[in-house]
Amino acid sequence: MRIWRCLLGVMMLTLALSGCTQPVEPSPSPSPSQPVEPSPIDTRISLRRAGMARTAVNALLYEAGSPELIRLTLTEFKATIFYVADGEAAALSWEDGSIQTFDTDMEFLNQAAFNPRSFAFDDLDRIFAEATVQSGSSAAQELQINEVNDANILMSVTTNPESVSVFFRPDGSLIRPLDFTVAEDLEEGLRDVVQENEYVATISYSLNQGLSAEILIEPGVVTTWNRPAKLPAFSSKRTVLVDPVEFEASVVDPEVIVNLMKTLPNRFGKDEGTPVSFVISFDSSSAEPRITFDVGGNKVSTDMQGYVLPT
């Protein structure tokens, strides 16, 4: 009898405890995750990859029969050459390894032809990057090689919308803006105007015209090379009745000239920022070249070492 009472007590306690327990709601099953749209992958062949620009141009030259070109353009994904065939301009383009011929509205007007192998555009990525720094834009960049004037072939990078054109030398180096009152910049400018010539007739500079050099290229014909501060050098020719006397370009010392441009204004009581221009030419009286400076209308001449000559 005692055993049943005990069992009955246990059963009553169990029922009481089960009545106090709250039912547990089942956890909602996780909803399936939404698929993520993959980013599109550009599978086009970029000419900014090392060596690809050269590979594309070589393929075009082979297809065209290796002609000299009158124009070459390179974008990130497309190379185009323009050349002369049967007296007219013809064009081929390369894109993604495919070569296409197309009608061009470019006219052949006896533009100077060039060999593209003479221009270092292999590292197109570096050239475009430097052009971006100089122009402040990388929108639709295009490298162009063509005649600018008087058979002067230049390499430049333009953008669309148009910003500032950035120019490069055939070796791929940047033609940067110059300050001709700085010796390093004047030295670079002298290389641009003297070119490969050992002798020159005159070298001159003014704030408005920039730096220039006159070179006797043959009897009766003088070529003038001009280098503005913010543009590449360009040339022009003229005939002369009397050939000018030339001197060695190597005697010009940029350090001497820059120092005189800074100190001569004080000699005439002028402000330090007074514009100074100069002309270097052969002096028949001394059988040596001399530098004639114009300091705000005041003129003074020195020898090539910078010593003032008597008037």
GROMACS .gro file of N, CA, C and O in nm, residues 37-107:
model
  284
   37GLU      N    1   2.514   3.847  -5.882
   37GLU     CA    2   2.546   3.866  -6.024
   37GLU      C    3   2.697   3.881  -6.041
   37GLU      O    4   2.758   3.972  -5.983
   38PRO      N    5   2.764   3.793  -6.115
   38PRO     CA    6   2.910   3.806  -6.131
   38PRO      C    7   2.945   3.930  -6.211
   38PRO      O    8   2.873   3.970  -6.302
   39SER      N    9   3.058   3.995  -6.175
   39SER     CA   10   3.105   4.111  -6.250
   39SER      C   11   3.150   4.068  -6.388
   39SER      O   12   3.214   3.964  -6.404
   40PRO      N   13   3.116   4.148  -6.491
   40PRO     CA   14   3.158   4.110  -6.627
   40PRO      C   15   3.310   4.113  -6.639
   40PRO      O   16   3.376   4.203  -6.586
   41ILE      N   17   3.365   4.018  -6.706
   41ILE     CA   18   3.509   4.009  -6.726
   41ILE      C   19   3.543   4.055  -6.867
   41ILE      O   20   3.487   4.005  -6.965
   42ASP      N   21   3.632   4.155  -6.876
   42ASP     CA   22   3.673   4.206  -7.007
   42ASP      C   23   3.779   4.113  -7.064
   42ASP      O   24   3.891   4.104  -7.013
   43THR      N   25   3.740   4.040  -7.165
   43THR     CA   26   3.832   3.941  -7.223
   43THR      C   27   3.907   3.993  -7.344
   43THR      O   28   3.980   3.919  -7.409
   44ARG      N   29   3.888   4.123  -7.376
   44ARG     CA   30   3.959   4.179  -7.491
   44ARG      C   31   4.109   4.185  -7.464
   44ARG      O   32   4.152   4.196  -7.349
   45ILE      N   33   4.187   4.181  -7.570
   45ILE     CA   34   4.333   4.188  -7.557
   45ILE      C   35   4.374   4.334  -7.542
   45ILE      O   36   4.350   4.415  -7.632
   46SER      N   37   4.434   4.367  -7.429
   46SER     CA   38   4.475   4.505  -7.403
   46SER      C   39   4.614   4.532  -7.458
   46SER      O   40   4.709   4.456  -7.432
   47LEU      N   41   4.627   4.641  -7.534
   47LEU     CA   42   4.758   4.679  -7.585
   47LEU      C   43   4.845   4.744  -7.478
   47LEU      O   44   4.962   4.774  -7.504
   48ARG      N   45   4.790   4.762  -7.358
   48ARG     CA   46   4.870   4.813  -7.247
   48ARG      C   47   4.954   4.702  -7.184
   48ARG      O   48   5.043   4.731  -7.103
   49ARG      N   49   4.926   4.579  -7.220
   49ARG     CA   50   5.011   4.468  -7.175
   49ARG      C   51   5.148   4.480  -7.241
   49ARG      O   52   5.158   4.519  -7.358
   50ALA      N   53   5.251   4.448  -7.166
   50ALA     CA   54   5.388   4.466  -7.214
   50ALA      C   55   5.409   4.398  -7.349
   50ALA      O   56   5.384   4.278  -7.364
   51GLY      N   57   5.451   4.475  -7.448
   51GLY     CA   58   5.485   4.421  -7.578
   51GLY      C   59   5.369   4.401  -7.674
   51GLY      O   60   5.391   4.377  -7.793
   52MET      N   61   5.243   4.413  -7.625
   52MET     CA   62   5.130   4.384  -7.713
   52MET      C   63   5.112   4.491  -7.821
   52MET      O   64   5.071   4.460  -7.933
   53ALA      N   65   5.140   4.616  -7.790
   53ALA     CA   66   5.127   4.722  -7.892
   53ALA      C   67   5.221   4.695  -8.008
   53ALA      O   68   5.182   4.708  -8.125
   54ARG      N   69   5.342   4.657  -7.977
   54ARG     CA   70   5.439   4.626  -8.083
   54ARG      C   71   5.395   4.504  -8.162
   54ARG      O   72   5.407   4.501  -8.286
   55THR      N   73   5.344   4.402  -8.094
   55THR     CA   74   5.297   4.281  -8.162
   55THR      C   75   5.185   4.313  -8.260
   55THR      O   76   5.185   4.265  -8.374
   56ALA      N   77   5.091   4.398  -8.218
   56ALA     CA   78   4.979   4.434  -8.304
   56ALA      C   79   5.026   4.512  -8.427
   56ALA      O   80   4.983   4.485  -8.540
   57VAL      N   81   5.115   4.608  -8.406
   57VAL     CA   82   5.165   4.689  -8.518
   57VAL      C   83   5.246   4.602  -8.614
   57VAL      O   84   5.234   4.617  -8.737
   58ASN      N   85   5.327   4.513  -8.562
   58ASN     CA   86   5.404   4.424  -8.649
   58ASN      C   87   5.312   4.338  -8.736
   58ASN      O   88   5.341   4.312  -8.854
   59ALA      N   89   5.202   4.292  -8.677
   59ALA     CA   90   5.106   4.211  -8.753
   59ALA      C   91   5.044   4.294  -8.865
   59ALA      O   92   5.025   4.246  -8.978
   60LEU      N   93   5.012   4.419  -8.837
   60LEU     CA   94   4.956   4.508  -8.939
   60LEU      C   95   5.056   4.535  -9.050
   60LEU      O   96   5.021   4.536  -9.169
   61LEU      N   97   5.181   4.560  -9.013
   61LEU     CA   98   5.284   4.586  -9.113
   61LEU      C   99   5.304   4.465  -9.204
   61LEU      O  100   5.320   4.480  -9.325
   62TYR      N  101   5.302   4.348  -9.146
   62TYR     CA  102   5.317   4.226  -9.225
   62TYR      C  103   5.201   4.212  -9.324
   62TYR      O  104   5.221   4.179  -9.442
   63GLU      N  105   5.080   4.239  -9.276
   63GLU     CA  106   4.962   4.227  -9.361
   63GLU      C  107   4.966   4.328  -9.476
   63GLU      O  108   4.923   4.299  -9.588
   64ALA      N  109   5.019   4.449  -9.446
   64ALA     CA  110   5.021   4.555  -9.548
   64ALA      C  111   5.143   4.549  -9.638
   64ALA      O  112   5.154   4.627  -9.732
   65GLY      N  113   5.237   4.458  -9.609
   65GLY     CA  114   5.357   4.448  -9.691
   65GLY      C  115   5.470   4.536  -9.643
   65GLY      O  116   5.555   4.578  -9.722
   66SER      N  117   5.471   4.567  -9.512
   66SER     CA  118   5.577   4.644  -9.448
   66SER      C  119   5.601   4.781  -9.510
   66SER      O  120   5.716   4.818  -9.542
   67PRO      N  121   5.498   4.861  -9.531
   67PRO     CA  122   5.521   4.995  -9.586
   67PRO      C  123   5.565   5.092  -9.477
   67PRO      O  124   5.551   5.064  -9.357
   68GLU      N  125   5.619   5.207  -9.518
   68GLU     CA  126   5.633   5.316  -9.423
   68GLU      C  127   5.494   5.376  -9.402
   68GLU      O  128   5.406   5.367  -9.489
   69LEU      N  129   5.475   5.439  -9.286
   69LEU     CA  130   5.341   5.487  -9.249
   69LEU      C  131   5.334   5.639  -9.257
   69LEU      O  132   5.435   5.708  -9.246
   70ILE      N  133   5.212   5.689  -9.276
   70ILE     CA  134   5.189   5.834  -9.266
   70ILE      C  135   5.112   5.867  -9.137
   70ILE      O  136   5.102   5.984  -9.100
   71ARG      N  137   5.062   5.764  -9.070
   71ARG     CA  138   4.993   5.785  -8.942
   71ARG      C  139   4.978   5.651  -8.871
   71ARG      O  140   4.958   5.547  -8.936
   72LEU      N  141   4.990   5.655  -8.738
   72LEU     CA  142   4.970   5.536  -8.656
   72LEU      C  143   4.892   5.578  -8.532
   72LEU      O  144   4.925   5.680  -8.470
   73THR      N  145   4.788   5.502  -8.496
   73THR     CA  146   4.714   5.532  -8.374
   73THR      C  147   4.702   5.405  -8.290
   73THR      O  148   4.688   5.294  -8.343
   74LEU      N  149   4.706   5.424  -8.158
   74LEU     CA  150   4.693   5.314  -8.063
   74LEU      C  151   4.599   5.357  -7.951
   74LEU      O  152   4.620   5.462  -7.889
   75THR      N  153   4.495   5.277  -7.927
   75THR     CA  154   4.414   5.293  -7.807
   75THR      C  155   4.442   5.171  -7.720
   75THR      O  156   4.526   5.088  -7.753
   76GLU      N  157   4.370   5.158  -7.611
   76GLU     CA  158   4.396   5.043  -7.523
   76GLU      C  159   4.371   4.911  -7.594
   76GLU      O  160   4.440   4.812  -7.569
   77PHE      N  161   4.274   4.908  -7.687
   77PHE     CA  162   4.236   4.781  -7.747
   77PHE      C  163   4.250   4.777  -7.899
   77PHE      O  164   4.223   4.673  -7.960
   78LYS      N  165   4.294   4.886  -7.961
   78LYS     CA  166   4.293   4.890  -8.108
   78LYS      C  167   4.417   4.959  -8.162
   78LYS      O  168   4.457   5.063  -8.113
   79ALA      N  169   4.476   4.900  -8.265
   79ALA     CA  170   4.589   4.960  -8.337
   79ALA      C  171   4.546   4.984  -8.481
   79ALA      O  172   4.482   4.898  -8.543
   80THR      N  173   4.583   5.100  -8.536
   80THR     CA  174   4.546   5.134  -8.673
   80THR      C  175   4.666   5.197  -8.743
   80THR      O  176   4.733   5.284  -8.687
   81ILE      N  177   4.694   5.151  -8.864
   81ILE     CA  178   4.801   5.210  -8.944
   81ILE      C  179   4.742   5.273  -9.070
   81ILE      O  180   4.643   5.223  -9.126
   82PHE      N  181   4.804   5.382  -9.113
   82PHE     CA  182   4.765   5.451  -9.236
   82PHE      C  183   4.890   5.459  -9.323
   82PHE      O  184   4.997   5.500  -9.276
   83TYR      N  185   4.876   5.420  -9.448
   83TYR     CA  186   4.991   5.417  -9.539
   83TYR      C  187   4.942   5.452  -9.679
   83TYR      O  188   4.822   5.474  -9.701
   84VAL      N  189   5.035   5.460  -9.773
   84VAL     CA  190   5.001   5.498  -9.910
   84VAL      C  191   5.004   5.375  -9.999
   84VAL      O  192   5.102   5.301 -10.003
   85ALA      N  193   4.893   5.354 -10.069
   85ALA     CA  194   4.883   5.245 -10.167
   85ALA      C  195   4.823   5.300 -10.295
   85ALA      O  196   4.714   5.358 -10.292
   86ASP      N  197   4.895   5.284 -10.405
   86ASP     CA  198   4.849   5.336 -10.534
   86ASP      C  199   4.819   5.485 -10.529
   86ASP      O  200   4.720   5.534 -10.588
   87GLY      N  201   4.903   5.558 -10.456
   87GLY     CA  202   4.891   5.703 -10.450
   87GLY      C  203   4.781   5.755 -10.359
   87GLY      O  204   4.758   5.875 -10.353
   88GLU      N  205   4.715   5.666 -10.286
   88GLU     CA  206   4.608   5.708 -10.196
   88GLU      C  207   4.630   5.650 -10.057
   88GLU      O  208   4.699   5.550 -10.039
   89ALA      N  209   4.567   5.715  -9.958
   89ALA     CA  210   4.578   5.667  -9.820
   89ALA      C  211   4.496   5.540  -9.802
   89ALA      O  212   4.382   5.530  -9.849
   90ALA      N  213   4.557   5.441  -9.738
   90ALA     CA  214   4.489   5.316  -9.706
   90ALA      C  215   4.505   5.290  -9.556
   90ALA      O  216   4.593   5.347  -9.492
   91ALA      N  217   4.419   5.205  -9.501
   91ALA     CA  218   4.421   5.184  -9.357
   91ALA      C  219   4.390   5.039  -9.322
   91ALA      O  220   4.312   4.971  -9.390
   92LEU      N  221   4.454   4.992  -9.215
   92LEU     CA  222   4.428   4.861  -9.157
   92LEU      C  223   4.418   4.877  -9.007
   92LEU      O  224   4.490   4.960  -8.947
   93SER      N  225   4.332   4.798  -8.943
   93SER     CA  226   4.321   4.803  -8.796
   93SER      C  227   4.334   4.663  -8.738
   93SER      O  228   4.300   4.562  -8.804
   94TRP      N  229   4.384   4.657  -8.617
   94TRP     CA  230   4.400   4.532  -8.542
   94TRP      C  231   4.321   4.544  -8.413
   94TRP      O  232   4.332   4.643  -8.341
   95GLU      N  233   4.239   4.443  -8.384
   95GLU     CA  234   4.164   4.442  -8.258
   95GLU      C  235   4.137   4.298  -8.219
   95GLU      O  236   4.084   4.220  -8.298
   96ASP      N  237   4.178   4.261  -8.099
   96ASP     CA  238   4.159   4.124  -8.049
   96ASP      C  239   4.219   4.019  -8.141
   96ASP      O  240   4.162   3.910  -8.159
   97GLY      N  241   4.331   4.053  -8.205
   97GLY     CA  242   4.398   3.957  -8.291
   97GLY      C  243   4.342   3.948  -8.430
   97GLY      O  244   4.393   3.874  -8.514
   98SER      N  245   4.237   4.026  -8.458
   98SER     CA  246   4.174   4.025  -8.590
   98SER      C  247   4.212   4.151  -8.667
   98SER      O  248   4.208   4.262  -8.611
   99ILE      N  249   4.248   4.136  -8.793
   99ILE     CA  250   4.288   4.249  -8.877
   99ILE      C  251   4.176   4.281  -8.976
   99ILE      O  252   4.123   4.192  -9.042
  100GLN      N  253   4.141   4.409  -8.982
  100GLN     CA  254   4.034   4.454  -9.070
  100GLN      C  255   4.085   4.566  -9.161
  100GLN      O  256   4.164   4.651  -9.118
  101THR      N  257   4.041   4.565  -9.285
  101THR     CA  258   4.066   4.678  -9.374
  101THR      C  259   3.941   4.763  -9.379
  101THR      O  260   3.829   4.711  -9.364
  102PHE      N  261   3.956   4.893  -9.394
  102PHE     CA  262   3.839   4.980  -9.398
  102PHE      C  263   3.871   5.104  -9.480
  102PHE      O  264   3.988   5.141  -9.497
  103ASP      N  265   3.767   5.165  -9.530
  103ASP     CA  266   3.783   5.290  -9.606
  103ASP      C  267   3.811   5.403  -9.509
  103ASP      O  268   3.747   5.416  -9.405
  104THR      N  269   3.908   5.485  -9.542
  104THR     CA  270   3.945   5.598  -9.457
  104THR      C  271   3.918   5.730  -9.529
  104THR      O  272   3.931   5.738  -9.652
  105ASP      N  273   3.878   5.829  -9.451
  105ASP     CA  274   3.857   5.961  -9.510
  105ASP      C  275   3.985   6.045  -9.506
  105ASP      O  276   3.985   6.161  -9.545
  106MET      N  277   4.095   5.983  -9.459
  106MET     CA  278   4.223   6.053  -9.457
  106MET      C  279   4.275   6.067  -9.600
  106MET      O  280   4.269   5.973  -9.680
  107GLU      N  281   4.326   6.185  -9.632
  107GLU     CA  282   4.381   6.210  -9.765
  107GLU      C  283   4.533   6.208  -9.761
  107GLU      O  284   4.594   6.248  -9.661
   0.00000   0.00000   0.00000
